[in-house]
GROMACS .gro file of C-alpha atoms in nm:
model
  311
    1MET     CA    1   0.000   0.000   0.000
    2SER     CA    2   0.105   0.360  -0.054
    3ARG     CA    3   0.240   0.550   0.246
    4LEU     CA    4   0.128   0.900   0.352
    5VAL     CA    5   0.388   1.129   0.505
    6GLU     CA    6   0.272   1.446   0.682
    7LEU     CA    7   0.520   1.729   0.739
    8GLU     CA    8   0.482   2.073   0.894
    9VAL     CA    9   0.690   2.365   0.770
   10PRO     CA   10   0.868   2.548   1.054
   11PRO     CA   11   0.857   2.928   1.042
   12TRP     CA   12   1.233   2.957   0.985
   13ASP     CA   13   1.199   2.773   0.652
   14ARG     CA   14   0.970   3.042   0.512
   15GLY     CA   15   1.068   3.139   0.156
   16LYS     CA   16   1.236   2.812   0.062
   17ARG     CA   17   1.137   2.622  -0.254
   18LEU     CA   18   0.908   2.330  -0.179
   19ASP     CA   19   1.106   2.071  -0.380
   20ALA     CA   20   1.437   2.167  -0.218
   21TRP     CA   21   1.281   2.167   0.129
   22LEU     CA   22   1.119   1.826   0.083
   23ALA     CA   23   1.446   1.679  -0.047
   24GLY     CA   24   1.611   1.795   0.274
   25GLU     CA   25   1.335   1.667   0.500
   26MET     CA   26   1.276   1.329   0.333
   27GLU     CA   27   1.619   1.170   0.357
   28GLY     CA   28   1.677   0.896   0.103
   29ILE     CA   29   1.449   1.055  -0.159
   30SER     CA   30   1.624   1.267  -0.421
   31ARG     CA   31   1.511   1.610  -0.534
   32SER     CA   32   1.441   1.475  -0.884
   33ARG     CA   33   1.217   1.208  -0.730
   34ILE     CA   34   1.039   1.477  -0.527
   35GLN     CA   35   0.979   1.673  -0.846
   36GLN     CA   36   0.830   1.363  -1.010
   37LEU     CA   37   0.593   1.323  -0.714
   38LEU     CA   38   0.493   1.689  -0.741
   39GLU     CA   39   0.421   1.654  -1.113
   40ALA     CA   40   0.211   1.344  -1.042
   41GLY     CA   41   0.001   1.531  -0.784
   42ALA     CA   42   0.128   1.316  -0.496
   43VAL     CA   43   0.221   1.626  -0.292
   44THR     CA   44  -0.059   1.840  -0.152
   45LEU     CA   45  -0.108   2.110   0.108
   46ALA     CA   46  -0.351   2.058   0.393
   47GLY     CA   47  -0.630   2.240   0.207
   48GLY     CA   48  -0.600   2.014  -0.098
   49GLU     CA   49  -0.388   2.250  -0.309
   50ARG     CA   50  -0.139   2.076  -0.539
   51PRO     CA   51   0.165   2.305  -0.539
   52LYS     CA   52   0.437   2.320  -0.802
   53ALA     CA   53   0.803   2.248  -0.738
   54ASN     CA   54   0.889   2.620  -0.717
   55TYR     CA   55   0.618   2.694  -0.458
   56ARG     CA   56   0.764   2.920  -0.188
   57LEU     CA   57   0.693   2.806   0.166
   58ARG     CA   58   0.499   3.042   0.391
   59GLY     CA   59   0.586   2.868   0.717
   60GLY     CA   60   0.337   2.680   0.932
   61GLU     CA   61   0.160   2.497   0.649
   62LYS     CA   62   0.124   2.120   0.642
   63VAL     CA   63   0.256   1.925   0.345
   64LEU     CA   64   0.120   1.578   0.262
   65VAL     CA   65   0.329   1.342   0.050
   66THR     CA   66   0.188   1.015  -0.083
   67LEU     CA   67   0.467   0.769  -0.153
   68PRO     CA   68   0.350   0.503  -0.399
   69ASP     CA   69   0.433   0.137  -0.368
   70PRO     CA   70   0.781   0.058  -0.499
   71VAL     CA   71   0.772  -0.030  -0.868
   72SER     CA   72   0.904  -0.372  -0.959
   73LEU     CA   73   1.277  -0.343  -1.014
   74GLU     CA   74   1.404  -0.323  -1.371
   75VAL     CA   75   1.774  -0.316  -1.290
   76LYS     CA   76   1.938  -0.647  -1.373
   77PRO     CA   77   2.145  -0.830  -1.110
   78GLU     CA   78   2.504  -0.886  -1.226
   79PRO     CA   79   2.771  -1.121  -1.084
   80ILE     CA   80   3.019  -0.846  -0.995
   81PRO     CA   81   3.265  -0.920  -0.711
   82LEU     CA   82   3.207  -0.728  -0.388
   83ASP     CA   83   3.446  -0.645  -0.103
   84ILE     CA   84   3.201  -0.716   0.181
   85LEU     CA   85   3.300  -0.587   0.525
   86TYR     CA   86   2.979  -0.691   0.704
   87GLU     CA   87   2.642  -0.843   0.624
   88ASP     CA   88   2.331  -0.959   0.806
   89GLU     CA   89   1.959  -0.987   0.725
   90ASP     CA   90   1.911  -0.607   0.739
   91VAL     CA   91   2.224  -0.434   0.607
   92ILE     CA   92   2.533  -0.491   0.397
   93VAL     CA   93   2.854  -0.288   0.427
   94VAL     CA   94   3.093  -0.286   0.131
   95ASN     CA   95   3.421  -0.125   0.034
   96LYS     CA   96   3.342   0.030  -0.305
   97PRO     CA   97   3.629   0.037  -0.554
   98GLN     CA   98   3.731   0.355  -0.731
   99GLY     CA   99   3.565   0.380  -1.072
  100MET     CA  100   3.241   0.200  -0.979
  101VAL     CA  101   2.915   0.394  -1.009
  102VAL     CA  102   2.682   0.341  -0.712
  103HIS     CA  103   2.351   0.320  -0.897
  104PRO     CA  104   2.232   0.305  -1.262
  105ALA     CA  105   2.187   0.628  -1.454
  106PRO     CA  106   2.185   0.726  -1.822
  107GLY     CA  107   2.517   0.611  -1.963
  108ASN     CA  108   2.578   0.378  -1.669
  109GLU     CA  109   2.295   0.127  -1.685
  110SER     CA  110   2.508  -0.171  -1.580
  111GLY     CA  111   2.819  -0.254  -1.383
  112THR     CA  112   2.705  -0.049  -1.085
  113LEU     CA  113   2.712  -0.130  -0.716
  114VAL     CA  114   2.334  -0.175  -0.723
  115ASN     CA  115   2.364  -0.438  -0.998
  116ALA     CA  116   2.620  -0.621  -0.786
  117LEU     CA  117   2.417  -0.593  -0.464
  118LEU     CA  118   2.102  -0.726  -0.629
  119TYR     CA  119   2.290  -1.032  -0.753
  120HIS     CA  120   2.444  -1.096  -0.413
  121CYS     CA  121   2.148  -1.010  -0.187
  122GLY     CA  122   1.851  -1.098  -0.407
  123ASP     CA  123   1.648  -0.806  -0.271
  124LEU     CA  124   1.700  -0.458  -0.126
  125SER     CA  125   1.489  -0.183   0.025
  126GLY     CA  126   1.247  -0.032  -0.228
  127ILE     CA  127   1.218   0.309  -0.061
  128ASN     CA  128   1.460   0.491  -0.290
  129GLY     CA  129   1.296   0.389  -0.618
  130ILE     CA  130   1.365   0.136  -0.891
  131LEU     CA  131   1.713   0.259  -0.985
  132ARG     CA  132   1.853   0.314  -0.636
  133PRO     CA  133   1.717   0.033  -0.417
  134GLY     CA  134   1.876   0.009  -0.075
  135ILE     CA  135   2.096   0.314  -0.128
  136VAL     CA  136   2.092   0.540   0.178
  137HIS     CA  137   2.406   0.745   0.103
  138ARG     CA  138   2.634   0.757  -0.199
  139LEU     CA  139   2.994   0.791  -0.304
  140ASP     CA  140   3.108   0.951  -0.628
  141LYS     CA  141   3.222   0.717  -0.905
  142ASP     CA  142   3.590   0.798  -0.852
  143THR     CA  143   3.572   0.807  -0.472
  144SER     CA  144   3.654   0.475  -0.309
  145GLY     CA  145   3.552   0.346   0.030
  146ILE     CA  146   3.287   0.224   0.269
  147LEU     CA  147   2.915   0.237   0.202
  148VAL     CA  148   2.617   0.073   0.374
  149ALA     CA  149   2.303  -0.044   0.191
  150ALA     CA  150   1.967  -0.146   0.334
  151LYS     CA  151   1.812  -0.484   0.258
  152ASN     CA  152   1.462  -0.392   0.373
  153ASP     CA  153   1.249  -0.083   0.426
  154ALA     CA  154   1.274  -0.087   0.808
  155ALA     CA  155   1.654  -0.085   0.789
  156HIS     CA  156   1.644   0.189   0.525
  157ARG     CA  157   1.429   0.415   0.741
  158GLY     CA  158   1.656   0.357   1.042
  159LEU     CA  159   1.973   0.440   0.848
  160ALA     CA  160   1.816   0.738   0.671
  161ALA     CA  161   1.713   0.883   1.008
  162GLN     CA  162   2.077   0.871   1.120
  163VAL     CA  163   2.191   1.043   0.802
  164LYS     CA  164   1.930   1.315   0.856
  165ALA     CA  165   2.031   1.359   1.222
  166HIS     CA  166   2.403   1.377   1.123
  167SER     CA  167   2.473   1.094   1.370
  168MET     CA  168   2.631   0.856   1.117
  169LYS     CA  169   3.011   0.869   1.141
  170ARG     CA  170   3.169   0.927   0.798
  171VAL     CA  171   3.541   0.991   0.784
  172TYR     CA  172   3.745   1.031   0.464
  173LEU     CA  173   4.112   1.045   0.376
  174ALA     CA  174   4.205   1.308   0.118
  175LEU     CA  175   4.528   1.424  -0.040
  176VAL     CA  176   4.493   1.789  -0.135
  177HIS     CA  177   4.701   2.045  -0.320
  178GLY     CA  178   4.904   2.293  -0.116
  179ASN     CA  179   5.005   2.310   0.248
  180ILE     CA  180   4.732   2.368   0.503
  181SER     CA  181   4.891   2.547   0.797
  182GLU     CA  182   4.610   2.505   1.051
  183PRO     CA  183   4.615   2.163   1.222
  184CYS     CA  184   4.235   2.137   1.201
  185GLY     CA  185   3.936   2.335   1.088
  186ARG     CA  186   3.563   2.355   1.023
  187ILE     CA  187   3.424   2.453   0.684
  188GLU     CA  188   3.068   2.585   0.692
  189ALA     CA  189   2.972   2.696   0.343
  190PRO     CA  190   2.638   2.626   0.166
  191ILE     CA  191   2.648   2.413  -0.148
  192GLY     CA  192   2.418   2.425  -0.450
  193ARG     CA  193   2.430   2.381  -0.826
  194HIS     CA  194   2.693   2.584  -1.007
  195PRO     CA  195   2.517   2.886  -1.164
  196VAL     CA  196   2.666   2.816  -1.508
  197ASP     CA  197   2.785   2.453  -1.521
  198ARG     CA  198   2.493   2.239  -1.403
  199GLN     CA  199   2.718   1.932  -1.388
  200ARG     CA  200   2.912   2.090  -1.103
  201MET     CA  201   2.832   2.200  -0.750
  202ALA     CA  202   2.957   2.521  -0.591
  203VAL     CA  203   2.963   2.719  -0.270
  204THR     CA  204   2.674   2.957  -0.326
  205ALA     CA  205   2.399   3.134  -0.133
  206LYS     CA  206   2.142   3.076  -0.409
  207ASN     CA  207   1.924   2.762  -0.396
  208SER     CA  208   2.180   2.595  -0.170
  209ARG     CA  209   2.178   2.376   0.137
  210GLU     CA  210   2.379   2.391   0.457
  211ALA     CA  211   2.710   2.204   0.428
  212ILE     CA  212   2.963   2.145   0.707
  213THR     CA  213   3.294   1.961   0.683
  214HIS     CA  214   3.548   1.913   0.961
  215TYR     CA  215   3.910   1.842   0.873
  216ARG     CA  216   4.232   1.746   1.052
  217VAL     CA  217   4.579   1.753   0.900
  218LEU     CA  218   4.757   1.416   0.917
  219GLU     CA  219   5.077   1.478   0.722
  220HIS     CA  220   5.250   1.751   0.522
  221PHE     CA  221   5.445   1.697   0.200
  222ASP     CA  222   5.613   1.930  -0.048
  223GLY     CA  223   5.311   2.100  -0.205
  224PHE     CA  224   5.051   1.856  -0.071
  225THR     CA  225   4.863   1.779   0.251
  226LEU     CA  226   4.712   1.451   0.368
  227LEU     CA  227   4.406   1.517   0.579
  228GLU     CA  228   4.115   1.348   0.747
  229ALA     CA  229   3.776   1.495   0.660
  230ARG     CA  230   3.460   1.424   0.857
  231LEU     CA  231   3.117   1.497   0.713
  232GLU     CA  232   2.862   1.666   0.936
  233THR     CA  233   2.626   1.705   0.640
  234GLY     CA  234   2.631   1.501   0.321
  235ARG     CA  235   2.587   1.717   0.011
  236THR     CA  236   2.681   1.617  -0.342
  237HIS     CA  237   3.059   1.644  -0.392
  238GLN     CA  238   3.080   1.812  -0.050
  239ILE     CA  239   3.445   1.747   0.042
  240ARG     CA  240   3.562   1.813  -0.313
  241VAL     CA  241   3.374   2.144  -0.331
  242HIS     CA  242   3.475   2.258   0.017
  243MET     CA  243   3.843   2.184  -0.032
  244ALA     CA  244   3.843   2.363  -0.369
  245PHE     CA  245   3.667   2.656  -0.198
  246LEU     CA  246   3.956   2.671   0.050
  247GLY     CA  247   4.204   2.676  -0.237
  248HIS     CA  248   4.319   2.319  -0.168
  249PRO     CA  249   4.140   2.095  -0.421
  250VAL     CA  250   4.166   1.718  -0.393
  251VAL     CA  251   4.452   1.571  -0.596
  252GLY     CA  252   4.321   1.403  -0.912
  253ASP     CA  253   3.990   1.591  -0.904
  254LEU     CA  254   3.976   1.727  -1.259
  255LYS     CA  255   3.628   1.873  -1.207
  256TYR     CA  256   3.715   2.105  -0.918
  257GLY     CA  257   4.094   2.118  -0.930
  258PRO     CA  258   4.374   2.153  -1.189
  259ARG     CA  259   4.296   2.005  -1.530
  260ARG     CA  260   4.615   1.798  -1.515
  261CYS     CA  261   4.701   1.567  -1.226
  262PRO     CA  262   5.065   1.552  -1.109
  263PHE     CA  263   5.032   1.175  -1.053
  264ASP     CA  264   4.918   0.882  -1.264
  265VAL     CA  265   4.595   0.801  -1.078
  266PRO     CA  266   4.249   0.694  -1.206
  267GLY     CA  267   4.056   0.961  -1.016
  268GLN     CA  268   4.054   1.189  -0.714
  269LEU     CA  269   4.254   1.075  -0.410
  270LEU     CA  270   3.953   1.070  -0.178
  271HIS     CA  271   3.864   0.759   0.021
  272ALA     CA  272   3.578   0.688   0.264
  273ALA     CA  273   3.797   0.524   0.528
  274CYS     CA  274   3.559   0.490   0.823
  275LEU     CA  275   3.184   0.442   0.861
  276GLY     CA  276   3.003   0.411   1.193
  277PHE     CA  277   2.632   0.380   1.266
  278ASN     CA  278   2.380   0.225   1.502
  279HIS     CA  279   2.234  -0.095   1.362
  280PRO     CA  280   1.891   0.018   1.231
  281VAL     CA  281   1.708  -0.281   1.380
  282ARG     CA  282   1.913  -0.411   1.674
  283GLY     CA  283   2.049  -0.076   1.787
  284GLU     CA  284   2.413  -0.159   1.865
  285TYR     CA  285   2.689   0.064   1.731
  286LEU     CA  286   2.892  -0.073   1.439
  287GLU     CA  287   3.208   0.080   1.294
  288PHE     CA  288   3.414  -0.025   0.992
  289THR     CA  289   3.744   0.088   0.843
  290ALA     CA  290   3.917   0.017   0.513
  291PRO     CA  291   4.256   0.130   0.378
  292PRO     CA  292   4.282   0.344   0.062
  293PRO     CA  293   4.326   0.165  -0.273
  294GLN     CA  294   4.674   0.097  -0.412
  295PRO     CA  295   4.703   0.407  -0.638
  296PHE     CA  296   4.638   0.629  -0.334
  297LEU     CA  297   4.890   0.437  -0.120
  298GLN     CA  298   5.151   0.446  -0.395
  299VAL     CA  299   5.128   0.825  -0.422
  300LEU     CA  300   5.168   0.858  -0.043
  301GLU     CA  301   5.469   0.625  -0.051
  302LYS     CA  302   5.628   0.833  -0.327
  303LEU     CA  303   5.572   1.159  -0.137
  304ARG     CA  304   5.715   1.011   0.185
  305ARG     CA  305   6.027   0.894   0.004
  306GLN     CA  306   6.073   1.245  -0.137
  307LYS     CA  307   6.030   1.396   0.210
  308GLU     CA  308   6.284   1.156   0.361
  309GLY     CA  309   6.530   1.238   0.080
  310GLU     CA  310   6.498   1.607   0.154
  311GLY     CA  311   6.565   1.538   0.524
   0.00000   0.00000   0.00000
């Protein structure tokens, strides 16, 4: 059966676009999916009005969202090897390789993590639609590291609530350009679509969402810094955008950094090294770690040899 979600707009959210606000409130449901629901008339105000995506909130109104039954999955399971760190009847935790897309999209209909998970698990949560079953949070194609997926809707809701509450521990390793002098820092800068290039994100005050990243310097090299970055929020490309905003883009990130990489690597040197969360059904805290992939480690080894030679 379809599920009805009732939300009340707080007064401080007055003036926000309805689609952007709903995407922030309904964790696990993308803004594009919200817009589809709006177009289908599945979003109404308490008086029965069917608002458009660009409806500006007044504050205090009630918004009703009817979530339809999950459509039968059309993504094909594929026998792709997985680096599984943990699995039970509710969740599966994997170490995603660099270069693997998380879920199908135009141009990447197969070979994704979802294709692999469906083959291995047989079924996943249907909350996030037919192309992104079980996916609670994502990693960019060229970002490696740990990701948890939900096998059923109860687990999905429990994990999504932790993402929304910023209680899920997500720690990354990143090698960035330049030398960061401060031993640690907090970046609070809103992120939204780039005003010109819609394929990129940017720090902007227009149609943006709150974004907070904490970082800690681990090691300095000649012209580079290895740091640990912890997400407080989880916006698209957040660490990449924030580090570029500071003037220290991630090494290998051709979208937000230099067009040429100083090392022979397949993508940005950004790795989701640690993931911690409360089990969505049983409640106990679980934490997992995974080392960076070989290209990342090889660059670090090269930089350390150079530093020792200088000493």
